Coordinates of C-alpha atoms in Angstrom, one line a residue:
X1 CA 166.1 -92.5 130.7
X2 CA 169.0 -94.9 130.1
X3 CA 172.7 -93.7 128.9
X4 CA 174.5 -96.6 127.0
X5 CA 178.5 -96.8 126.4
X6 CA 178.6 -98.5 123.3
X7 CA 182.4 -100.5 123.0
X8 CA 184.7 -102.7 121.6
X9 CA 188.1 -103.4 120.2
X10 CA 189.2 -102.8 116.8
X11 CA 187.3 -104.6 114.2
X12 CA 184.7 -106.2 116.6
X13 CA 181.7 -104.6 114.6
X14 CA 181.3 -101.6 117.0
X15 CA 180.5 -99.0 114.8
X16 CA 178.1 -101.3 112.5
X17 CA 176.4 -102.4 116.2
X18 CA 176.2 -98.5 116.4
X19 CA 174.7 -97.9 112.7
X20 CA 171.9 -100.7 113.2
X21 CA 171.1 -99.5 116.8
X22 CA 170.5 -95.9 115.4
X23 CA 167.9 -97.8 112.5
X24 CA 166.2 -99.0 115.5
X25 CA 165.6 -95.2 117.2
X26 CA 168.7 -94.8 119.2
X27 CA 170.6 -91.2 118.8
X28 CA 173.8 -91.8 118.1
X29 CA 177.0 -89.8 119.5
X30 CA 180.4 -90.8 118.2
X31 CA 183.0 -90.2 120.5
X32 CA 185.9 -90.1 118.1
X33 CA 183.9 -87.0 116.3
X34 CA 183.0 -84.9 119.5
X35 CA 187.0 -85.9 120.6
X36 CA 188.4 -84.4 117.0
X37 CA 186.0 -80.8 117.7
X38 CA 187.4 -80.4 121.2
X39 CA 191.0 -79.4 119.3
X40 CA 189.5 -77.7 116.3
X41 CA 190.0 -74.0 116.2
X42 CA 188.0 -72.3 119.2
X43 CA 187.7 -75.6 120.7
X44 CA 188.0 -76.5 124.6
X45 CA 191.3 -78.3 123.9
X46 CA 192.5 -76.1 121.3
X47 CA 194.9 -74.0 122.8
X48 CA 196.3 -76.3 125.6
X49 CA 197.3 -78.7 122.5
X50 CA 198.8 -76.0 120.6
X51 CA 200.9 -74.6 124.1
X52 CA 201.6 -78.6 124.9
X53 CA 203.2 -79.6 121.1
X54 CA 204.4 -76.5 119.5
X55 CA 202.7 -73.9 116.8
X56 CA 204.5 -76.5 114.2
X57 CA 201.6 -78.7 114.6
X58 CA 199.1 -75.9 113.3
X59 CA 198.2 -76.0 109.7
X60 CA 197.5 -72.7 107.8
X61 CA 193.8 -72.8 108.3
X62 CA 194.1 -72.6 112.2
X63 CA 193.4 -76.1 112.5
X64 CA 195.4 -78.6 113.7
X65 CA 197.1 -80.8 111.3
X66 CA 196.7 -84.2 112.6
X67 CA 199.0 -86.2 110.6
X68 CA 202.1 -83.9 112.2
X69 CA 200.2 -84.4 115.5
X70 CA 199.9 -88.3 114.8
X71 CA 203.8 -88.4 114.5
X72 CA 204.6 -86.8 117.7
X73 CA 202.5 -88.9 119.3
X74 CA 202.7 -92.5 117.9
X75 CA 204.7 -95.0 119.2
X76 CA 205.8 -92.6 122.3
X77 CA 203.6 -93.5 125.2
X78 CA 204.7 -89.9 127.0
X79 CA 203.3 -88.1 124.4
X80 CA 200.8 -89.7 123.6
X81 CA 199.6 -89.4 127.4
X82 CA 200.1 -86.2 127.4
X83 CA 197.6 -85.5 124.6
X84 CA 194.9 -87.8 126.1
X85 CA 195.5 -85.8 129.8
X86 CA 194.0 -82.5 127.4
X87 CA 191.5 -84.3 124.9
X88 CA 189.8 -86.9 127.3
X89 CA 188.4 -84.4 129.8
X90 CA 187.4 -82.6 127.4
X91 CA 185.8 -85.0 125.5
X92 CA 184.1 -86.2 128.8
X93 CA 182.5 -82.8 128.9
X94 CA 181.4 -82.6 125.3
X95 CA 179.7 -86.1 125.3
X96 CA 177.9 -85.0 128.8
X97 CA 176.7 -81.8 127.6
X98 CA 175.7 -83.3 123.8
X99 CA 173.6 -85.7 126.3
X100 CA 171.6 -82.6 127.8
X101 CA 171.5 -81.3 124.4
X102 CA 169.7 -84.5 123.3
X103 CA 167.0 -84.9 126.5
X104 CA 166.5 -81.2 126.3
X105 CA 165.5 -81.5 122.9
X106 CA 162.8 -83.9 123.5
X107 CA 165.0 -87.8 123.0
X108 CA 163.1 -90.1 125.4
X109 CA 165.1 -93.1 123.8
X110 CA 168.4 -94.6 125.5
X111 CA 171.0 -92.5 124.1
X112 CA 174.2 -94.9 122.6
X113 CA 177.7 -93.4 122.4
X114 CA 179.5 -95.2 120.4
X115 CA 183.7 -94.4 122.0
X116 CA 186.2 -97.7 121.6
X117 CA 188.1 -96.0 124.9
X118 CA 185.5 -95.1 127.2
X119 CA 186.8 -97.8 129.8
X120 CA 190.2 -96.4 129.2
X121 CA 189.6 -93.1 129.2
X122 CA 187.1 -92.8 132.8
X123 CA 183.8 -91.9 130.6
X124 CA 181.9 -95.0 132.7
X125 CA 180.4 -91.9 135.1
X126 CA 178.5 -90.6 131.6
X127 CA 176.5 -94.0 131.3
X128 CA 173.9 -95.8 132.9
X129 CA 174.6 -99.4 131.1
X130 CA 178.0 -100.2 128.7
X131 CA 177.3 -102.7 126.0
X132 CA 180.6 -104.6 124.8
X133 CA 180.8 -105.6 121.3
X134 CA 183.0 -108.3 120.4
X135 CA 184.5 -111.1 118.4
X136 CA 186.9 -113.5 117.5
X137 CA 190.4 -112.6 117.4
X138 CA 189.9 -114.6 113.9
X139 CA 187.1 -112.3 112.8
X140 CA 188.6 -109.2 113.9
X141 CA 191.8 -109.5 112.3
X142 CA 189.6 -110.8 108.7
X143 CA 188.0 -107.5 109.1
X144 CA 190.5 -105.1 110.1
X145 CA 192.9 -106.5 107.4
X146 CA 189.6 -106.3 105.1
X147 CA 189.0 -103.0 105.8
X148 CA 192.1 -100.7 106.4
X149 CA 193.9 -103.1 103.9
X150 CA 197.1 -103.4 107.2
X151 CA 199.5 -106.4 106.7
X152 CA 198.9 -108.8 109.1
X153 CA 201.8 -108.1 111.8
X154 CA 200.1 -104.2 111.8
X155 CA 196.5 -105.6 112.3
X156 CA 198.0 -107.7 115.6
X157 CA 200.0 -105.0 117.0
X158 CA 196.6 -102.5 116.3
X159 CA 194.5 -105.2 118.7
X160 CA 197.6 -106.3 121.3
X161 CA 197.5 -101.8 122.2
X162 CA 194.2 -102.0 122.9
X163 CA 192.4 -102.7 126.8
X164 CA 191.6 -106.9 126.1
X165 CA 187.8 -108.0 126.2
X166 CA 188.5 -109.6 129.0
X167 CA 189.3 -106.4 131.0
X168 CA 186.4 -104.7 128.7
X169 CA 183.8 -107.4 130.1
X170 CA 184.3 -106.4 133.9
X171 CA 182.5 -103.0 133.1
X172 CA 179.9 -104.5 130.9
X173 CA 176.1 -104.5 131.5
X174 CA 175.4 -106.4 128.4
X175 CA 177.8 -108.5 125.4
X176 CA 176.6 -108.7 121.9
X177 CA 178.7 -111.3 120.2
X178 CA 179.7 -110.7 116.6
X179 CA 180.9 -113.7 115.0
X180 CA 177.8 -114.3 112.2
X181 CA 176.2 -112.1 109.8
X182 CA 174.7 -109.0 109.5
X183 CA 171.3 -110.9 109.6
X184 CA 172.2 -112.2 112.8
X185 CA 173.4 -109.3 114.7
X186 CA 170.4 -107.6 113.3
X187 CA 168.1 -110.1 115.1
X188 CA 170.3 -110.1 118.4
X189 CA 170.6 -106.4 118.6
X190 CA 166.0 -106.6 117.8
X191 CA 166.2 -108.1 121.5
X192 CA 168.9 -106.2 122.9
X193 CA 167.3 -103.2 121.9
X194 CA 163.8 -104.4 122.9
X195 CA 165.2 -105.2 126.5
X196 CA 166.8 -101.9 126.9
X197 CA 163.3 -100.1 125.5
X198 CA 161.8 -101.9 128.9
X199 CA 164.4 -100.6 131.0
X200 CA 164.5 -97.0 130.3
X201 CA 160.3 -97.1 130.8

């Protein structure tokens, strides 16, 4: 039974790819949601981000407050590697074990995990097949600017930190282009989805 790495940069139509493909019968994991209950309270990373950033970063409900977190990390690449070294494992093992979790309970369909840093962060073990979503540098930065309302000179430095397509195409089984409408990746994803039905039979 197939395991698919669902990707893409910022504003490519990931998570919407992601949305549609769960319509169709795939169970969804999000990556960025597993990644944020590894450092809640009691979680696997908890304590090792508390001991690597300081008790200032804990809020008064035990959790970790992740705007004073976000500004000990941002913009410093040290930091910020030193929180991925703790998170990413750990998220590694939470997506794996979700995965059981899923076949155990009786999924027979490919499993998609949507995670924009799966290339980045060594997750390709976890999958049988990566899917890259992407688009023009046009239609990403008409959506990001769209969406998250960032002036443009934000919106290119958002997509020049992030791994290029390029580089994201190497590790990819399959592309799903997202330049049209809705209506189009709908019918695209129909057959992408079809194929990948045939494959995990």
């Amino acid at each position: 039974m197939l395991t698919i790495g669902l990707t893409g940069g910022i504003g490519s139509g990931k998570s919407t790819v992601a949305q549609m493909l769960g319509e169709l019968g795939a169970p969804i994991i999000d990556a960025d949601k597993v990644a944020h209950t590894t450092y809640a309270p009691d979680g696997a990373a908890y304590g090792a981000v508390i001991a690597a950033f300081g008790a200032d970063i804990v809020a008064p409900d035990r959790t970790i407050d992740r705007k004073r977190l976000g500004a000990i990390v941002f913009g410093n690449p040290d930091q910020l590697n030193k929180l991925t070294s703790i998170v990413w494992p750990a998220t590694f093992a939470a997506i794996r074990a979700k995965i059981a979790e899923l076949r155990a309970g009786g999924a027979t369909n490919p499993i998609v995990v949507e995670a924009a840093i799966l290339i980045e962060a060594s997750w390709t073990p976890l999958f049988d097949e990566i899917w890259l979503v992407r688009a023009s540098h046009e239609q990403m930065v008409a959506r990001i600017e769209r969406q998250r309302g960032l002036k443009p000179a934000e919106t290119e430095a958002r997509i020049r930190a992030q791994l290029s397509d390029r580089e994201r195409a190497k590790y990819a089984s399959a592309v799903i282009d997202n330049n049209g409408s809705l209506e189009n990746l709908r019918e695209v994803l129909d057959l992408v989805w079809l194929g990948a039905l045939r494959r995990n039979a």
